[in-house]
Amino acid sequence: MQYAQNILFDLDGTLTDPREGITRSIQYALAQLDIHEPDLTRLEHFIGPPLLQCFMQSYDFSEERAWQAVNHYRERFKVTGLYENRVFDGVGELLGMLGAQGRTLYIATSKPSVFAREIARHFDFARHFKVIYGSELDGTRTDKVELIRHLLAEEGLDPADTLMIGDRKHDLIGAQRNGLRAIGVGYGFGSHAELMAESPDWYFATLAELHQAFTR
């Protein structure tokens, strides 16, 4: 991977473990709509995909009702859930090493930019990234294909010199449809089967393996 000058990182499940904040905020949103789910593990599939579509698919919501759920989710997430998060062990060292190698780093997340920037600031890794790209609160660019296309255009990046790293199929699909090579990582929230179904260029089960790949 010596040839990748530009590296795009997904956020949730790739840089941080947002399990508690996201699932508790989903639980809160559902409760406002009189749906009660006491088991947070049953809500982990919400980590990664765009929330609006996930509410529609998981609960057969209309788009209008799904937006109600998203807005309830944000009520809790922007105050509390955003900080119920932790940076994966070793991420700081990895980002520091990549920066020292002269690479340019970006975040590409379907999470709204306003939340992604605050998470990166609060957990002190924003300094490693040139720009943090996310979606808009109205749902614009929650799709990873659209988001990565926008990032490449805004930054003037050559897809052949750019690499995407993520833990869900959406990251790999977004990369491949924009001509980027992609790394799937197994320590996040996408299963091995989900990632391998998208034929990533590389797959690393652990963050230590990912780190090692960039030292060769």
PDB file of C-alpha atoms in Angstrom:
ATOM      1  CA  MET A   1       0.000   0.000   0.000  1.00  0.00           C
ATOM      2  CA  GLN A   2       2.946   2.296  -0.460  1.00  0.00           C
ATOM      3  CA  TYR A   3       1.304   3.828  -3.523  1.00  0.00           C
ATOM      4  CA  ALA A   4      -1.773   5.326  -1.832  1.00  0.00           C
ATOM      5  CA  GLN A   5      -1.121   9.017  -1.237  1.00  0.00           C
ATOM      6  CA  ASN A   6      -4.677   9.763  -0.107  1.00  0.00           C
ATOM      7  CA  ILE A   7      -6.511   7.639   2.445  1.00  0.00           C
ATOM      8  CA  LEU A   8     -10.208   7.924   3.250  1.00  0.00           C
ATOM      9  CA  PHE A   9     -11.376   6.490   6.565  1.00  0.00           C
ATOM     10  CA  ASP A  10     -14.878   5.575   7.551  1.00  0.00           C
ATOM     11  CA  LEU A  11     -15.660   6.750  11.097  1.00  0.00           C
ATOM     12  CA  ASP A  12     -18.035   4.427  12.980  1.00  0.00           C
ATOM     13  CA  GLY A  13     -16.555   0.953  13.378  1.00  0.00           C
ATOM     14  CA  THR A  14     -13.283   1.940  11.708  1.00  0.00           C
ATOM     15  CA  LEU A  15     -11.845   4.721  13.873  1.00  0.00           C
ATOM     16  CA  THR A  16     -14.201   4.536  16.842  1.00  0.00           C
ATOM     17  CA  ASP A  17     -16.557   2.129  18.594  1.00  0.00           C
ATOM     18  CA  PRO A  18     -19.834   4.110  18.807  1.00  0.00           C
ATOM     19  CA  ARG A  19     -21.901   1.103  19.894  1.00  0.00           C
ATOM     20  CA  GLU A  20     -23.312   2.513  23.138  1.00  0.00           C
ATOM     21  CA  GLY A  21     -24.181   5.989  21.883  1.00  0.00           C
ATOM     22  CA  ILE A  22     -25.831   4.849  18.653  1.00  0.00           C
ATOM     23  CA  THR A  23     -27.819   1.923  20.048  1.00  0.00           C
ATOM     24  CA  ARG A  24     -29.069   3.882  23.074  1.00  0.00           C
ATOM     25  CA  SER A  25     -30.106   6.746  20.805  1.00  0.00           C
ATOM     26  CA  ILE A  26     -31.917   4.331  18.452  1.00  0.00           C
ATOM     27  CA  GLN A  27     -33.611   2.783  21.497  1.00  0.00           C
ATOM     28  CA  TYR A  28     -34.708   6.257  22.623  1.00  0.00           C
ATOM     29  CA  ALA A  29     -36.040   7.154  19.153  1.00  0.00           C
ATOM     30  CA  LEU A  30     -38.066   3.951  18.901  1.00  0.00           C
ATOM     31  CA  ALA A  31     -39.509   4.479  22.377  1.00  0.00           C
ATOM     32  CA  GLN A  32     -40.822   7.893  21.266  1.00  0.00           C
ATOM     33  CA  LEU A  33     -42.728   5.991  18.565  1.00  0.00           C
ATOM     34  CA  ASP A  34     -43.998   3.417  21.093  1.00  0.00           C
ATOM     35  CA  ILE A  35     -41.612   0.668  19.958  1.00  0.00           C
ATOM     36  CA  HIS A  36     -39.709  -0.771  22.894  1.00  0.00           C
ATOM     37  CA  GLU A  37     -36.486  -2.727  22.366  1.00  0.00           C
ATOM     38  CA  PRO A  38     -34.685  -3.582  25.627  1.00  0.00           C
ATOM     39  CA  ASP A  39     -31.879  -5.544  23.924  1.00  0.00           C
ATOM     40  CA  LEU A  40     -29.320  -3.061  22.549  1.00  0.00           C
ATOM     41  CA  THR A  41     -27.490  -5.782  20.622  1.00  0.00           C
ATOM     42  CA  ARG A  42     -30.546  -6.065  18.372  1.00  0.00           C
ATOM     43  CA  LEU A  43     -29.933  -2.457  17.288  1.00  0.00           C
ATOM     44  CA  GLU A  44     -26.276  -2.794  16.299  1.00  0.00           C
ATOM     45  CA  HIS A  45     -27.175  -3.205  12.620  1.00  0.00           C
ATOM     46  CA  PHE A  46     -27.930   0.526  12.661  1.00  0.00           C
ATOM     47  CA  ILE A  47     -24.209   1.249  13.039  1.00  0.00           C
ATOM     48  CA  GLY A  48     -22.821   2.219   9.640  1.00  0.00           C
ATOM     49  CA  PRO A  49     -25.724   2.449   7.178  1.00  0.00           C
ATOM     50  CA  PRO A  50     -27.725   5.643   6.608  1.00  0.00           C
ATOM     51  CA  LEU A  51     -30.249   5.868   9.464  1.00  0.00           C
ATOM     52  CA  LEU A  52     -33.272   6.894   7.401  1.00  0.00           C
ATOM     53  CA  GLN A  53     -33.074   3.842   5.153  1.00  0.00           C
ATOM     54  CA  CYS A  54     -32.262   1.585   8.087  1.00  0.00           C
ATOM     55  CA  PHE A  55     -35.394   2.682   9.982  1.00  0.00           C
ATOM     56  CA  MET A  56     -37.492   2.127   6.843  1.00  0.00           C
ATOM     57  CA  GLN A  57     -36.070  -1.326   6.188  1.00  0.00           C
ATOM     58  CA  SER A  58     -36.022  -2.532   9.802  1.00  0.00           C
ATOM     59  CA  TYR A  59     -39.495  -1.373  10.853  1.00  0.00           C
ATOM     60  CA  ASP A  60     -41.313  -0.936   7.545  1.00  0.00           C
ATOM     61  CA  PHE A  61     -41.622   2.793   8.254  1.00  0.00           C
ATOM     62  CA  SER A  62     -42.818   5.238   5.654  1.00  0.00           C
ATOM     63  CA  GLU A  63     -40.248   7.901   4.797  1.00  0.00           C
ATOM     64  CA  GLU A  64     -42.185  10.421   6.903  1.00  0.00           C
ATOM     65  CA  ARG A  65     -42.188   8.156   9.965  1.00  0.00           C
ATOM     66  CA  ALA A  66     -38.534   7.277   9.429  1.00  0.00           C
ATOM     67  CA  TRP A  67     -37.675  10.987   9.486  1.00  0.00           C
ATOM     68  CA  GLN A  68     -39.564  11.283  12.778  1.00  0.00           C
ATOM     69  CA  ALA A  69     -37.369   8.469  14.124  1.00  0.00           C
ATOM     70  CA  VAL A  70     -34.188  10.121  12.833  1.00  0.00           C
ATOM     71  CA  ASN A  71     -35.146  13.415  14.479  1.00  0.00           C
ATOM     72  CA  HIS A  72     -35.870  11.668  17.793  1.00  0.00           C
ATOM     73  CA  TYR A  73     -32.523   9.891  17.483  1.00  0.00           C
ATOM     74  CA  ARG A  74     -30.732  13.196  17.026  1.00  0.00           C
ATOM     75  CA  GLU A  75     -32.438  14.687  20.096  1.00  0.00           C
ATOM     76  CA  ARG A  76     -30.486  12.276  22.274  1.00  0.00           C
ATOM     77  CA  PHE A  77     -27.431  11.713  20.105  1.00  0.00           C
ATOM     78  CA  LYS A  78     -26.357  15.353  19.785  1.00  0.00           C
ATOM     79  CA  VAL A  79     -26.446  15.848  23.563  1.00  0.00           C
ATOM     80  CA  THR A  80     -25.370  12.488  25.008  1.00  0.00           C
ATOM     81  CA  GLY A  81     -24.901   9.705  22.466  1.00  0.00           C
ATOM     82  CA  LEU A  82     -22.206  11.506  20.521  1.00  0.00           C
ATOM     83  CA  TYR A  83     -19.872  11.207  23.520  1.00  0.00           C
ATOM     84  CA  GLU A  84     -20.766   7.586  24.363  1.00  0.00           C
ATOM     85  CA  ASN A  85     -17.963   6.484  22.091  1.00  0.00           C
ATOM     86  CA  ARG A  86     -14.350   5.365  22.248  1.00  0.00           C
ATOM     87  CA  VAL A  87     -11.425   5.444  19.859  1.00  0.00           C
ATOM     88  CA  PHE A  88     -10.184   1.964  19.020  1.00  0.00           C
ATOM     89  CA  ASP A  89      -6.864   1.148  20.660  1.00  0.00           C
ATOM     90  CA  GLY A  90      -4.053   1.853  18.204  1.00  0.00           C
ATOM     91  CA  VAL A  91      -5.915   4.320  15.982  1.00  0.00           C
ATOM     92  CA  GLY A  92      -3.876   7.306  17.174  1.00  0.00           C
ATOM     93  CA  GLU A  93      -0.620   5.513  16.444  1.00  0.00           C
ATOM     94  CA  LEU A  94      -1.830   4.438  13.000  1.00  0.00           C
ATOM     95  CA  LEU A  95      -2.926   7.944  12.022  1.00  0.00           C
ATOM     96  CA  GLY A  96       0.313   9.436  13.320  1.00  0.00           C
ATOM     97  CA  MET A  97       2.368   6.958  11.323  1.00  0.00           C
ATOM     98  CA  LEU A  98       0.420   7.584   8.101  1.00  0.00           C
ATOM     99  CA  GLY A  99       0.857  11.329   8.540  1.00  0.00           C
ATOM    100  CA  ALA A 100       4.578  10.889   9.118  1.00  0.00           C
ATOM    101  CA  GLN A 101       4.733   8.933   5.858  1.00  0.00           C
ATOM    102  CA  GLY A 102       3.439  12.042   4.094  1.00  0.00           C
ATOM    103  CA  ARG A 103      -0.005  10.725   3.264  1.00  0.00           C
ATOM    104  CA  THR A 104      -3.101  12.935   3.213  1.00  0.00           C
ATOM    105  CA  LEU A 105      -5.963  11.634   5.349  1.00  0.00           C
ATOM    106  CA  TYR A 106      -9.709  12.283   5.129  1.00  0.00           C
ATOM    107  CA  ILE A 107     -12.806  11.016   6.907  1.00  0.00           C
ATOM    108  CA  ALA A 108     -15.701   9.896   4.695  1.00  0.00           C
ATOM    109  CA  THR A 109     -18.736   9.039   6.826  1.00  0.00           C
ATOM    110  CA  SER A 110     -22.476   8.884   6.242  1.00  0.00           C
ATOM    111  CA  LYS A 111     -22.869  10.465   9.700  1.00  0.00           C
ATOM    112  CA  PRO A 112     -23.779  14.184   9.486  1.00  0.00           C
ATOM    113  CA  SER A 113     -20.638  16.314   9.192  1.00  0.00           C
ATOM    114  CA  VAL A 114     -21.596  18.375  12.228  1.00  0.00           C
ATOM    115  CA  PHE A 115     -21.555  15.255  14.426  1.00  0.00           C
ATOM    116  CA  ALA A 116     -18.458  13.734  12.814  1.00  0.00           C
ATOM    117  CA  ARG A 117     -16.426  16.904  13.319  1.00  0.00           C
ATOM    118  CA  GLU A 118     -17.444  17.167  16.966  1.00  0.00           C
ATOM    119  CA  ILE A 119     -16.541  13.518  17.630  1.00  0.00           C
ATOM    120  CA  ALA A 120     -13.125  13.993  15.996  1.00  0.00           C
ATOM    121  CA  ARG A 121     -12.555  17.181  18.006  1.00  0.00           C
ATOM    122  CA  HIS A 122     -13.734  15.743  21.330  1.00  0.00           C
ATOM    123  CA  PHE A 123     -11.676  12.547  21.010  1.00  0.00           C
ATOM    124  CA  ASP A 124      -8.650  14.477  19.690  1.00  0.00           C
ATOM    125  CA  PHE A 125      -8.042  12.933  16.295  1.00  0.00           C
ATOM    126  CA  ALA A 126      -9.319  15.748  14.044  1.00  0.00           C
ATOM    127  CA  ARG A 127      -5.752  17.043  13.724  1.00  0.00           C
ATOM    128  CA  HIS A 128      -4.748  14.011  11.657  1.00  0.00           C
ATOM    129  CA  PHE A 129      -7.247  14.765   8.872  1.00  0.00           C
ATOM    130  CA  LYS A 130      -7.145  17.399   6.161  1.00  0.00           C
ATOM    131  CA  VAL A 131     -10.953  17.503   5.888  1.00  0.00           C
ATOM    132  CA  ILE A 132     -13.835  15.567   7.471  1.00  0.00           C
ATOM    133  CA  TYR A 133     -16.606  14.778   4.987  1.00  0.00           C
ATOM    134  CA  GLY A 134     -20.037  13.622   6.100  1.00  0.00           C
ATOM    135  CA  SER A 135     -23.659  13.953   5.111  1.00  0.00           C
ATOM    136  CA  GLU A 136     -25.982  16.901   5.550  1.00  0.00           C
ATOM    137  CA  LEU A 137     -28.754  16.896   8.144  1.00  0.00           C
ATOM    138  CA  ASP A 138     -31.347  16.744   5.353  1.00  0.00           C
ATOM    139  CA  GLY A 139     -29.967  13.378   4.214  1.00  0.00           C
ATOM    140  CA  THR A 140     -27.854  14.659   1.315  1.00  0.00           C
ATOM    141  CA  ARG A 141     -24.792  12.463   0.703  1.00  0.00           C
ATOM    142  CA  THR A 142     -25.665   9.732   3.215  1.00  0.00           C
ATOM    143  CA  ASP A 143     -25.004   7.315   0.343  1.00  0.00           C
ATOM    144  CA  LYS A 144     -21.295   6.410   0.318  1.00  0.00           C
ATOM    145  CA  VAL A 145     -21.100   6.350  -3.487  1.00  0.00           C
ATOM    146  CA  GLU A 146     -22.347   9.935  -3.640  1.00  0.00           C
ATOM    147  CA  LEU A 147     -20.263  11.029  -0.643  1.00  0.00           C
ATOM    148  CA  ILE A 148     -16.975   9.695  -2.012  1.00  0.00           C
ATOM    149  CA  ARG A 149     -17.699  11.128  -5.469  1.00  0.00           C
ATOM    150  CA  HIS A 150     -18.255  14.528  -3.824  1.00  0.00           C
ATOM    151  CA  LEU A 151     -15.049  14.246  -1.769  1.00  0.00           C
ATOM    152  CA  LEU A 152     -12.941  13.326  -4.801  1.00  0.00           C
ATOM    153  CA  ALA A 153     -14.350  16.252  -6.785  1.00  0.00           C
ATOM    154  CA  GLU A 154     -13.962  18.789  -3.974  1.00  0.00           C
ATOM    155  CA  GLU A 155     -10.381  17.757  -3.211  1.00  0.00           C
ATOM    156  CA  GLY A 156      -9.317  17.068  -6.799  1.00  0.00           C
ATOM    157  CA  LEU A 157      -8.060  13.591  -5.896  1.00  0.00           C
ATOM    158  CA  ASP A 158      -6.934  10.949  -8.368  1.00  0.00           C
ATOM    159  CA  PRO A 159      -8.895   7.740  -7.637  1.00  0.00           C
ATOM    160  CA  ALA A 160      -5.855   5.675  -8.647  1.00  0.00           C
ATOM    161  CA  ASP A 161      -3.876   7.296  -5.829  1.00  0.00           C
ATOM    162  CA  THR A 162      -6.636   7.056  -3.230  1.00  0.00           C
ATOM    163  CA  LEU A 163      -7.672   4.266  -0.853  1.00  0.00           C
ATOM    164  CA  MET A 164     -10.839   3.736   1.239  1.00  0.00           C
ATOM    165  CA  ILE A 165     -10.812   1.928   4.592  1.00  0.00           C
ATOM    166  CA  GLY A 166     -14.066   0.805   6.203  1.00  0.00           C
ATOM    167  CA  ASP A 167     -15.899  -1.896   8.132  1.00  0.00           C
ATOM    168  CA  ARG A 168     -19.193  -2.157   6.209  1.00  0.00           C
ATOM    169  CA  LYS A 169     -20.186  -3.074   2.660  1.00  0.00           C
ATOM    170  CA  HIS A 170     -21.294   0.514   2.002  1.00  0.00           C
ATOM    171  CA  ASP A 171     -17.656   1.653   2.313  1.00  0.00           C
ATOM    172  CA  LEU A 172     -16.446  -0.923  -0.187  1.00  0.00           C
ATOM    173  CA  ILE A 173     -19.253  -0.287  -2.659  1.00  0.00           C
ATOM    174  CA  GLY A 174     -18.692   3.464  -2.425  1.00  0.00           C
ATOM    175  CA  ALA A 175     -15.001   3.024  -3.106  1.00  0.00           C
ATOM    176  CA  GLN A 176     -15.325   0.591  -5.981  1.00  0.00           C
ATOM    177  CA  ARG A 177     -17.968   2.594  -7.833  1.00  0.00           C
ATOM    178  CA  ASN A 178     -15.653   5.580  -7.714  1.00  0.00           C
ATOM    179  CA  GLY A 179     -12.584   3.682  -8.937  1.00  0.00           C
ATOM    180  CA  LEU A 180     -10.816   3.457  -5.567  1.00  0.00           C
ATOM    181  CA  ARG A 181      -9.090   0.462  -4.058  1.00  0.00           C
ATOM    182  CA  ALA A 182     -10.652  -0.582  -0.766  1.00  0.00           C
ATOM    183  CA  ILE A 183      -9.661  -2.209   2.512  1.00  0.00           C
ATOM    184  CA  GLY A 184     -12.254  -4.030   4.591  1.00  0.00           C
ATOM    185  CA  VAL A 185     -11.522  -4.263   8.315  1.00  0.00           C
ATOM    186  CA  GLY A 186     -12.917  -6.996  10.525  1.00  0.00           C
ATOM    187  CA  TYR A 187     -12.811  -5.348  13.929  1.00  0.00           C
ATOM    188  CA  GLY A 188     -15.872  -3.149  13.316  1.00  0.00           C
ATOM    189  CA  PHE A 189     -19.524  -4.010  12.714  1.00  0.00           C
ATOM    190  CA  GLY A 190     -19.586  -5.683   9.312  1.00  0.00           C
ATOM    191  CA  SER A 191     -19.291  -9.471   9.264  1.00  0.00           C
ATOM    192  CA  HIS A 192     -16.526 -11.221   7.348  1.00  0.00           C
ATOM    193  CA  ALA A 193     -19.165 -12.543   4.935  1.00  0.00           C
ATOM    194  CA  GLU A 194     -20.625  -9.073   4.338  1.00  0.00           C
ATOM    195  CA  LEU A 195     -17.226  -7.618   3.495  1.00  0.00           C
ATOM    196  CA  MET A 196     -15.925 -10.491   1.404  1.00  0.00           C
ATOM    197  CA  ALA A 197     -19.104 -10.443  -0.683  1.00  0.00           C
ATOM    198  CA  GLU A 198     -17.888  -7.068  -2.026  1.00  0.00           C
ATOM    199  CA  SER A 199     -14.405  -8.406  -2.925  1.00  0.00           C
ATOM    200  CA  PRO A 200     -12.234  -5.840  -1.134  1.00  0.00           C
ATOM    201  CA  ASP A 201      -8.687  -5.417  -2.427  1.00  0.00           C
ATOM    202  CA  TRP A 202      -7.457  -6.251   1.079  1.00  0.00           C
ATOM    203  CA  TYR A 203      -9.042  -7.518   4.286  1.00  0.00           C
ATOM    204  CA  PHE A 204      -7.488  -7.146   7.727  1.00  0.00           C
ATOM    205  CA  ALA A 205      -9.172  -8.760  10.712  1.00  0.00           C
ATOM    206  CA  THR A 206      -7.533  -6.535  13.320  1.00  0.00           C
ATOM    207  CA  LEU A 207      -6.290  -2.995  13.629  1.00  0.00           C
ATOM    208  CA  ALA A 208      -2.818  -4.358  14.356  1.00  0.00           C
ATOM    209  CA  GLU A 209      -2.848  -6.133  10.967  1.00  0.00           C
ATOM    210  CA  LEU A 210      -3.961  -2.929   9.253  1.00  0.00           C
ATOM    211  CA  HIS A 211      -1.135  -1.016  10.964  1.00  0.00           C
ATOM    212  CA  GLN A 212       1.396  -3.649   9.932  1.00  0.00           C
ATOM    213  CA  ALA A 213       0.285  -3.461   6.289  1.00  0.00           C
ATOM    214  CA  PHE A 214       1.345   0.174   6.108  1.00  0.00           C
ATOM    215  CA  THR A 215       4.800  -0.485   7.597  1.00  0.00           C
ATOM    216  CA  ARG A 216       5.884  -2.884   4.856  1.00  0.00           C
TER     217      ARG A 216
END
